[in-house]
Amino acid sequence: KEMPHCNGYRHGTRYMFRQGFRQAGVPAPARTLVPYRLGDHVDIKANAAVHKSLPHKFYHGKTGVVWNVSPRAIGVEVNKRVGGRIMKKRIHVRVEHIKLSNLKAEIKARARRNDELKAEAKKTGVKVELKRMPGAPREATYVKGTGIIDVAPLPHMPTY
């Protein structure tokens, strides 16, 4: 007799839904008190300690946009590849399973820095380059050594 297929809702999530060392148990209340607004980017990270509204394993690790806010759950719109196309899927997830994403932190920091550079350039009258440029190659250096070392195998010594 053959073994049956194990294709349950949470199959293959042994390590995916595992919590970190000393992180087990119910999440702290601070996780539920974070304000989410429409248009926020959020990361979906399923917390297996909270069984209600646990997202499917496909959405674990995905980033989406908040499209609905309700008292206990957040509506998140996520891209999902189906066949050859990318569909926008709308799912509701409890707040224990999501966190605000740092997706736009670098973009916002660069925009802030560019605004400062533009203001400085306007004051001084010098044109400034705001585009991201690749880093320059490192300066040439000399490697100091102690000289040449001959590397040769040791003579064979029988061990019997």
Tab-separated table of C-alpha atoms in Angstrom:
chain	number	residue	atom	x	y	z
A	1	LYS	CA	0.000	0.000	0.000
A	2	GLU	CA	1.362	3.432	-0.958
A	3	MET	CA	1.666	6.322	1.444
A	4	PRO	CA	-0.930	9.071	0.936
A	5	HIS	CA	0.008	12.499	-0.319
A	6	CYS	CA	0.322	15.138	2.376
A	7	ASN	CA	-0.989	18.256	0.679
A	8	GLY	CA	-2.594	20.035	3.623
A	9	TYR	CA	-2.878	23.783	4.047
A	10	ARG	CA	0.310	23.980	6.150
A	11	HIS	CA	2.342	21.160	4.599
A	12	GLY	CA	6.020	21.945	4.046
A	13	THR	CA	6.106	24.715	6.675
A	14	ARG	CA	8.171	22.975	9.357
A	15	TYR	CA	11.003	25.511	9.183
A	16	MET	CA	9.094	28.328	7.481
A	17	PHE	CA	6.714	28.986	10.375
A	18	ARG	CA	9.253	28.163	13.084
A	19	GLN	CA	9.921	30.944	15.569
A	20	GLY	CA	13.424	31.974	16.524
A	21	PHE	CA	15.337	30.897	19.596
A	22	ARG	CA	13.639	32.308	22.735
A	23	GLN	CA	11.008	33.963	20.550
A	24	ALA	CA	8.263	31.368	21.005
A	25	GLY	CA	4.868	32.161	22.439
A	26	VAL	CA	2.220	34.778	21.932
A	27	PRO	CA	3.492	38.050	20.383
A	28	ALA	CA	3.786	41.169	22.513
A	29	PRO	CA	0.825	43.588	22.565
A	30	ALA	CA	2.997	46.233	20.895
A	31	ARG	CA	2.772	44.251	17.633
A	32	THR	CA	-0.992	44.838	17.511
A	33	LEU	CA	-0.837	48.539	18.380
A	34	VAL	CA	1.070	49.653	15.270
A	35	PRO	CA	-1.086	52.001	13.165
A	36	TYR	CA	-1.458	50.883	9.538
A	37	ARG	CA	-2.725	53.290	6.881
A	38	LEU	CA	-3.933	52.791	3.337
A	39	GLY	CA	-1.023	52.632	0.917
A	40	ASP	CA	1.535	51.456	3.510
A	41	HIS	CA	3.966	48.781	2.367
A	42	VAL	CA	3.915	45.775	4.706
A	43	ASP	CA	5.871	42.521	4.909
A	44	ILE	CA	3.850	39.363	5.521
A	45	LYS	CA	5.567	37.110	8.052
A	46	ALA	CA	3.275	34.422	9.404
A	47	ASN	CA	3.373	33.896	13.167
A	48	ALA	CA	2.383	30.292	13.849
A	49	ALA	CA	1.516	31.085	17.483
A	50	VAL	CA	-1.569	32.944	16.234
A	51	HIS	CA	-3.754	30.468	14.339
A	52	LYS	CA	-6.489	32.902	13.358
A	53	SER	CA	-6.170	34.424	9.897
A	54	LEU	CA	-2.828	32.696	9.294
A	55	PRO	CA	-1.890	33.487	5.668
A	56	HIS	CA	-1.119	30.686	3.234
A	57	LYS	CA	2.537	29.719	3.047
A	58	PHE	CA	2.813	31.270	-0.434
A	59	TYR	CA	2.392	34.769	1.032
A	60	HIS	CA	5.015	34.258	3.785
A	61	GLY	CA	7.871	36.679	3.071
A	62	LYS	CA	5.968	38.682	0.460
A	63	THR	CA	5.571	42.458	0.496
A	64	GLY	CA	2.252	44.081	-0.304
A	65	VAL	CA	0.283	47.315	-0.080
A	66	VAL	CA	-2.459	47.969	2.494
A	67	TRP	CA	-5.827	48.460	0.785
A	68	ASN	CA	-8.196	47.952	3.740
A	69	VAL	CA	-7.988	48.455	7.500
A	70	SER	CA	-10.441	46.756	9.859
A	71	PRO	CA	-10.369	46.422	13.671
A	72	ARG	CA	-8.355	43.178	13.790
A	73	ALA	CA	-7.171	42.536	10.253
A	74	ILE	CA	-5.446	44.393	7.473
A	75	GLY	CA	-6.258	43.954	3.789
A	76	VAL	CA	-3.043	43.511	1.803
A	77	GLU	CA	-2.699	43.467	-1.978
A	78	VAL	CA	0.096	41.130	-3.100
A	79	ASN	CA	1.389	40.192	-6.550
A	80	LYS	CA	1.172	36.481	-7.360
A	81	ARG	CA	2.523	34.800	-10.460
A	82	VAL	CA	-0.118	32.516	-11.964
A	83	GLY	CA	0.920	30.804	-15.150
A	84	GLY	CA	2.511	33.486	-17.310
A	85	ARG	CA	0.842	36.507	-15.739
A	86	ILE	CA	1.093	38.407	-12.457
A	87	MET	CA	-2.215	38.791	-10.637
A	88	LYS	CA	-2.980	41.193	-7.813
A	89	LYS	CA	-4.359	39.126	-4.910
A	90	ARG	CA	-6.230	40.799	-2.060
A	91	ILE	CA	-5.990	38.960	1.248
A	92	HIS	CA	-6.952	39.839	4.798
A	93	VAL	CA	-4.304	39.127	7.418
A	94	ARG	CA	-4.353	39.751	11.145
A	95	VAL	CA	-1.890	42.342	12.408
A	96	GLU	CA	0.170	39.662	14.205
A	97	HIS	CA	1.292	38.345	10.808
A	98	ILE	CA	2.498	41.614	9.250
A	99	LYS	CA	4.975	44.405	9.933
A	100	LEU	CA	5.705	47.728	8.280
A	101	SER	CA	8.238	47.346	5.483
A	102	ASN	CA	11.503	49.277	5.147
A	103	LEU	CA	11.035	49.119	1.388
A	104	LYS	CA	11.036	52.875	0.825
A	105	ALA	CA	13.417	53.898	3.629
A	106	GLU	CA	16.419	54.135	1.285
A	107	ILE	CA	14.409	56.006	-1.357
A	108	LYS	CA	13.131	58.527	1.203
A	109	ALA	CA	16.634	59.029	2.650
A	110	ARG	CA	18.041	59.654	-0.849
A	111	ALA	CA	15.247	62.120	-1.647
A	112	ARG	CA	15.954	63.989	1.610
A	113	ARG	CA	19.692	64.102	0.822
A	114	ASN	CA	18.976	65.295	-2.746
A	115	ASP	CA	16.759	68.115	-1.427
A	116	GLU	CA	19.574	69.258	0.861
A	117	LEU	CA	22.091	69.148	-1.998
A	118	LYS	CA	19.732	71.102	-4.263
A	119	ALA	CA	19.211	73.789	-1.608
A	120	GLU	CA	22.989	74.050	-1.098
A	121	ALA	CA	23.559	74.240	-4.876
A	122	LYS	CA	20.939	76.981	-5.211
A	123	LYS	CA	22.712	79.022	-2.541
A	124	THR	CA	26.197	78.625	-4.023
A	125	GLY	CA	25.144	78.638	-7.693
A	126	VAL	CA	27.101	75.461	-8.500
A	127	LYS	CA	25.509	72.656	-10.499
A	128	VAL	CA	25.279	69.410	-8.527
A	129	GLU	CA	24.923	65.838	-9.812
A	130	LEU	CA	22.041	64.006	-8.087
A	131	LYS	CA	22.156	60.757	-10.029
A	132	ARG	CA	23.475	57.610	-8.383
A	133	MET	CA	26.923	56.843	-9.728
A	134	PRO	CA	28.929	53.629	-9.436
A	135	GLY	CA	31.780	53.740	-6.938
A	136	ALA	CA	35.260	54.504	-8.199
A	137	PRO	CA	37.862	51.741	-8.245
A	138	ARG	CA	40.142	51.487	-5.220
A	139	GLU	CA	43.524	53.144	-5.229
A	140	ALA	CA	46.538	51.029	-6.202
A	141	THR	CA	48.603	49.610	-3.334
A	142	TYR	CA	51.752	47.558	-2.967
A	143	VAL	CA	51.593	44.244	-1.126
A	144	LYS	CA	54.528	43.906	1.240
A	145	GLY	CA	55.874	40.408	1.674
A	146	THR	CA	58.727	38.710	3.505
A	147	GLY	CA	60.173	37.213	0.350
A	148	ILE	CA	59.745	34.047	-1.658
A	149	ILE	CA	58.924	30.842	0.201
A	150	ASP	CA	59.473	27.435	-1.426
A	151	VAL	CA	56.568	25.138	-0.789
A	152	ALA	CA	57.389	21.471	-1.305
A	153	PRO	CA	55.799	18.262	-0.031
A	154	LEU	CA	57.358	16.469	2.907
A	155	PRO	CA	59.312	13.297	2.047
A	156	HIS	CA	57.163	10.165	2.248
A	157	MET	CA	57.482	8.413	5.607
A	158	PRO	CA	55.935	4.938	5.784
A	159	THR	CA	53.680	4.504	8.824
A	160	TYR	CA	53.816	0.685	9.155
